[in-house]
CSV table of C-alpha atoms in Angstrom, one decimal:
chain,number,residue,atom,x,y,z
A,1,LEU,CA,-13.9,37.2,20.7
A,2,TYR,CA,-11.3,34.7,21.4
A,3,LEU,CA,-11.2,32.5,18.2
A,4,LEU,CA,-8.1,34.2,16.8
A,5,ALA,CA,-4.8,34.1,18.3
A,6,ARG,CA,-2.6,37.2,18.3
A,7,LEU,CA,0.3,34.8,17.6
A,8,ALA,CA,1.2,31.6,16.6
A,9,LEU,CA,4.4,30.0,17.0
A,10,VAL,CA,5.2,27.3,14.3
A,11,ASP,CA,8.0,25.2,15.4
A,12,PRO,CA,8.8,21.9,13.2
A,13,THR,CA,10.8,20.2,15.9
A,14,LEU,CA,7.8,19.7,17.6
A,15,THR,CA,6.3,17.6,14.7
A,16,TYR,CA,9.3,15.0,14.5
A,17,ASN,CA,8.1,12.8,16.7
A,18,CYS,CA,4.6,12.7,15.7
A,19,PRO,CA,2.8,9.3,14.6
A,20,PRO,CA,2.5,8.5,10.8
A,21,GLU,CA,-1.2,8.2,11.1
A,22,VAL,CA,-1.5,11.5,13.0
A,23,THR,CA,0.9,13.2,10.3
A,24,ALA,CA,-1.1,11.8,7.6
A,25,ALA,CA,-4.3,13.1,8.7
A,26,SER,CA,-3.1,16.6,9.7
A,27,GLY,CA,-1.1,16.9,6.8
A,28,ILE,CA,-3.8,15.9,4.2
A,29,ASP,CA,-6.2,18.3,6.3
A,30,ALA,CA,-3.7,21.1,5.6
A,31,LEU,CA,-4.2,20.3,1.8
A,32,VAL,CA,-7.7,20.6,1.9
A,33,HIS,CA,-7.4,23.9,3.6
A,34,ALA,CA,-5.1,25.1,0.5
A,35,ILE,CA,-7.3,23.3,-2.2
A,36,GLU,CA,-10.7,24.6,-0.6
A,37,CYS,CA,-9.7,28.2,-0.3
A,38,TYR,CA,-8.1,28.4,-3.6
A,39,THR,CA,-11.6,27.4,-5.0
A,40,SER,CA,-13.2,29.5,-2.5
A,41,THR,CA,-16.0,32.1,-3.9
A,42,LYS,CA,-13.8,34.5,-1.4
A,43,ALA,CA,-10.6,33.7,-3.1
A,44,ASN,CA,-8.3,36.6,-3.8
A,45,ASN,CA,-5.0,37.3,-5.4
A,46,PHE,CA,-3.6,37.2,-1.7
A,47,THR,CA,-5.0,33.9,-0.6
A,48,ASP,CA,-4.0,32.4,-3.9
A,49,ALA,CA,-0.6,33.1,-3.9
A,50,LEU,CA,-0.5,31.4,-0.2
A,51,ALA,CA,-2.6,28.4,-1.2
A,52,LEU,CA,-0.7,27.6,-4.1
A,53,GLU,CA,2.4,27.9,-2.5
A,54,ALA,CA,1.1,25.6,0.4
A,55,MET,CA,0.0,23.1,-1.9
A,56,ARG,CA,3.5,22.8,-3.6
A,57,LEU,CA,5.1,22.5,-0.4
A,58,ILE,CA,2.6,19.8,1.1
A,59,VAL,CA,2.3,17.7,-2.1
A,60,GLY,CA,6.2,17.6,-2.1
A,61,SER,CA,6.8,16.5,1.5
A,62,LEU,CA,3.6,14.8,2.8
A,63,ARG,CA,4.6,11.5,1.8
A,64,THR,CA,7.9,11.4,2.9
A,65,ALA,CA,7.0,13.1,6.4
A,66,VAL,CA,4.7,10.2,6.7
A,67,SER,CA,7.0,7.4,5.8
A,68,ASN,CA,10.1,9.2,7.6
A,69,GLY,CA,9.1,11.1,10.3
A,70,SER,CA,12.9,12.0,11.2
A,71,ASP,CA,13.6,13.9,7.7
A,72,GLU,CA,13.8,17.3,9.0
A,73,GLU,CA,13.4,19.0,5.4
A,74,ALA,CA,10.0,17.3,5.1
A,75,ARG,CA,8.7,18.3,8.9
A,76,ASN,CA,10.0,21.8,7.9
A,77,HIS,CA,8.2,22.1,4.7
A,78,MET,CA,4.8,20.6,5.8
A,79,SER,CA,4.8,23.0,9.0
A,80,GLU,CA,5.5,26.1,6.6
A,81,GLY,CA,3.0,24.7,4.1
A,82,ALA,CA,0.3,24.1,6.7
A,83,LEU,CA,1.0,27.8,8.2
A,84,LEU,CA,0.6,29.3,4.7
A,85,ALA,CA,-2.8,27.3,4.2
A,86,GLY,CA,-4.2,28.5,7.5
A,87,ILE,CA,-3.5,31.9,6.4
A,88,ALA,CA,-5.1,31.4,3.5
A,89,PHE,CA,-8.2,29.8,4.8
A,90,GLY,CA,-8.1,32.3,7.5
A,91,ASN,CA,-9.0,34.9,4.7
A,92,ALA,CA,-10.7,33.1,2.1
A,93,SER,CA,-12.3,30.2,4.3
A,94,VAL,CA,-13.0,26.6,3.6
A,95,ALA,CA,-16.2,25.2,2.0
A,96,VAL,CA,-18.4,22.0,1.3
A,97,VAL,CA,-15.5,19.4,2.4
A,98,HIS,CA,-15.2,20.8,6.0
A,99,ALA,CA,-19.1,21.1,6.0
A,100,LEU,CA,-19.1,17.3,5.5
A,101,ALA,CA,-16.2,16.4,7.5
A,102,HIS,CA,-17.6,18.1,10.6
A,103,LEU,CA,-20.8,16.1,10.5
A,104,LEU,CA,-18.7,13.0,10.0
A,105,GLY,CA,-16.6,13.9,12.8
A,106,SER,CA,-19.4,14.5,15.2
A,107,ARG,CA,-21.8,11.8,14.3
A,108,PHE,CA,-18.8,9.1,13.8
A,109,HIS,CA,-15.9,10.1,15.7
A,110,VAL,CA,-13.7,10.1,12.5
A,111,PRO,CA,-10.8,12.3,13.3
A,112,HIS,CA,-11.0,15.6,11.3
A,113,GLY,CA,-8.0,14.9,8.9
A,114,VAL,CA,-9.0,11.5,7.7
A,115,ALA,CA,-12.8,12.8,7.2
A,116,ASN,CA,-11.4,15.6,4.9
A,117,GLY,CA,-8.8,13.5,3.1
A,118,LEU,CA,-11.6,10.9,2.3
A,119,LEU,CA,-14.2,13.4,1.2
A,120,LEU,CA,-12.0,15.6,-0.7
A,121,PRO,CA,-12.1,14.1,-4.1
A,122,TYR,CA,-15.8,13.3,-4.5
A,123,VAL,CA,-16.5,17.3,-3.7
A,124,MET,CA,-13.9,17.9,-6.2
A,125,GLU,CA,-15.6,15.7,-8.8
A,126,CYS,CA,-18.9,17.5,-7.8
A,127,ASN,CA,-17.5,21.1,-8.2
A,128,LEU,CA,-15.2,20.8,-11.1
A,129,PRO,CA,-17.6,22.1,-13.7
A,130,ALA,CA,-18.0,25.3,-11.6
A,131,ASN,CA,-14.3,26.3,-12.2
A,132,LEU,CA,-12.4,23.7,-14.5
A,133,PRO,CA,-9.4,26.2,-15.0
A,134,ARG,CA,-8.5,26.4,-11.1
A,135,TYR,CA,-9.2,22.8,-10.9
A,136,ALA,CA,-6.7,22.4,-13.4
A,137,VAL,CA,-4.0,24.4,-11.9
A,138,ILE,CA,-4.5,22.3,-8.6
A,139,ALA,CA,-3.8,19.3,-10.7
A,140,GLN,CA,-0.6,20.8,-11.7
A,141,MET,CA,0.2,21.7,-8.2
A,142,LEU,CA,-0.1,18.2,-7.2
A,143,GLY,CA,2.4,17.1,-9.7
A,144,GLU,CA,0.6,16.3,-12.9
A,145,GLU,CA,1.6,16.7,-16.3
A,146,ILE,CA,-1.2,18.9,-18.0
A,147,GLU,CA,0.4,20.2,-21.0
A,148,GLY,CA,-1.8,19.6,-24.1
A,149,LEU,CA,-4.9,18.6,-22.0
A,150,SER,CA,-8.2,20.4,-21.9
A,151,PHE,CA,-9.1,21.9,-18.6
A,152,ARG,CA,-11.7,19.1,-18.0
A,153,GLU,CA,-9.0,16.5,-18.6
A,154,ALA,CA,-6.5,18.3,-16.6
A,155,ALA,CA,-8.9,18.9,-13.6
A,156,GLU,CA,-9.9,15.2,-13.6
A,157,ARG,CA,-6.2,14.3,-13.3
A,158,GLY,CA,-6.1,16.4,-10.0
A,159,VAL,CA,-9.1,14.3,-8.6
A,160,GLU,CA,-7.2,11.3,-9.3
A,161,ALA,CA,-3.7,12.6,-7.9
A,162,VAL,CA,-5.7,13.3,-4.4
A,163,LYS,CA,-6.9,9.8,-4.3
A,164,THR,CA,-3.5,8.5,-5.0
A,165,LEU,CA,-1.9,10.6,-2.7
A,166,ALA,CA,-4.6,9.4,0.1
A,167,MET,CA,-3.8,6.0,-0.7
A,168,ASP,CA,-0.2,6.4,-0.3
A,169,ILE,CA,-0.5,7.9,3.2
A,170,ASN,CA,-3.3,5.2,4.2
A,171,ILE,CA,-6.2,7.7,4.3
A,172,PRO,CA,-9.3,5.3,3.7
A,173,LEU,CA,-11.4,6.5,0.4
A,174,HIS,CA,-14.6,4.9,1.5
A,175,LEU,CA,-17.0,5.3,4.4
A,176,GLN,CA,-17.8,1.7,4.7
A,177,ALA,CA,-14.1,1.5,5.6
A,178,LEU,CA,-14.9,3.3,8.7
A,179,GLY,CA,-18.4,1.7,9.7
A,180,VAL,CA,-20.3,4.1,8.6
A,181,PRO,CA,-23.7,2.7,7.6
A,182,ARG,CA,-25.3,3.5,4.2
A,183,GLU,CA,-28.7,4.4,6.0
A,184,ALA,CA,-26.9,7.3,7.9
A,185,LEU,CA,-26.2,9.1,4.3
A,186,GLU,CA,-29.7,10.6,4.3
A,187,GLY,CA,-29.4,12.2,7.5
A,188,MET,CA,-25.9,13.5,6.8
A,189,ALA,CA,-27.1,15.0,3.4
A,190,VAL,CA,-29.9,16.8,4.9
A,191,ALA,CA,-27.8,18.5,8.1
A,192,THR,CA,-25.1,19.3,5.5
A,193,MET,CA,-27.7,21.9,3.7
A,194,ASP,CA,-27.9,23.4,7.1
A,195,VAL,CA,-24.1,24.4,7.2
A,196,THR,CA,-24.9,27.5,4.8
A,197,ARG,CA,-21.7,29.3,6.6
A,198,LEU,CA,-19.3,27.0,4.6
A,199,LEU,CA,-21.8,26.0,1.7
A,200,VAL,CA,-21.8,29.8,0.7
A,201,ASN,CA,-18.2,29.7,0.0
A,202,ASN,CA,-18.2,26.8,-2.5
A,203,PRO,CA,-17.6,27.2,-6.1
A,204,LYS,CA,-20.8,25.2,-7.0
A,205,LYS,CA,-24.2,26.2,-5.4
A,206,LEU,CA,-24.9,22.9,-4.2
A,207,THR,CA,-28.6,21.4,-4.0
A,208,LEU,CA,-29.6,18.4,-1.8
A,209,ALA,CA,-29.3,16.0,-4.7
A,210,ASP,CA,-25.5,17.2,-5.4
A,211,VAL,CA,-25.0,16.6,-1.5
A,212,ARG,CA,-26.6,13.3,-1.6
A,213,ALA,CA,-24.5,12.1,-4.8
A,214,ILE,CA,-21.3,13.2,-2.7
A,215,TRP,CA,-22.1,10.9,0.4
A,216,GLU,CA,-23.2,8.3,-1.9
A,217,ASN,CA,-19.9,8.2,-3.9
A,218,ALA,CA,-17.9,8.4,-0.9
A,219,TRP,CA,-19.8,5.6,0.8
């Protein structure tokens, strides 16, 4: 009854002094919100429009916001993009990236945004076949030139673009860097399958083998 606020006030000036590492983690988390709701089984025309504009704003501003926190335009665009992504996923939900990230955060105390940013490209790789056209559009929103490419080629460029963005803002891309032991992966894979409220939104119906592969690839 008390999870949804009646009013949200978004003031970018409150983010001007936000440290780079927090800016990076929260910023890529907002991008994950936009990407996951755009590929959600609950996506619709309304959420699509919000998610796509959120991607455009975030991708165009996140690097600058991290490297130069006093850049007002970047901070303003990040706040607007995060808001749009929030409204979008509030209506179309998120999916398996968040299911995985919640486990990573609760078991190894990894900041939520870092967990989402790390896991996103590996989930995208798994999900691509389920909706290549949408992942191709995501690649375009991430700044990739996709003219003349097949849907698969374009979608794969989107995965690489996410990895490049993560590296540019110092988000780790491997669980080993966070001290996660390999022997923990099986337990987290099994636990992931219980997060049905998020798995049901995923564009691809995942098996335990799929989830194991995501965790292994991320390790």
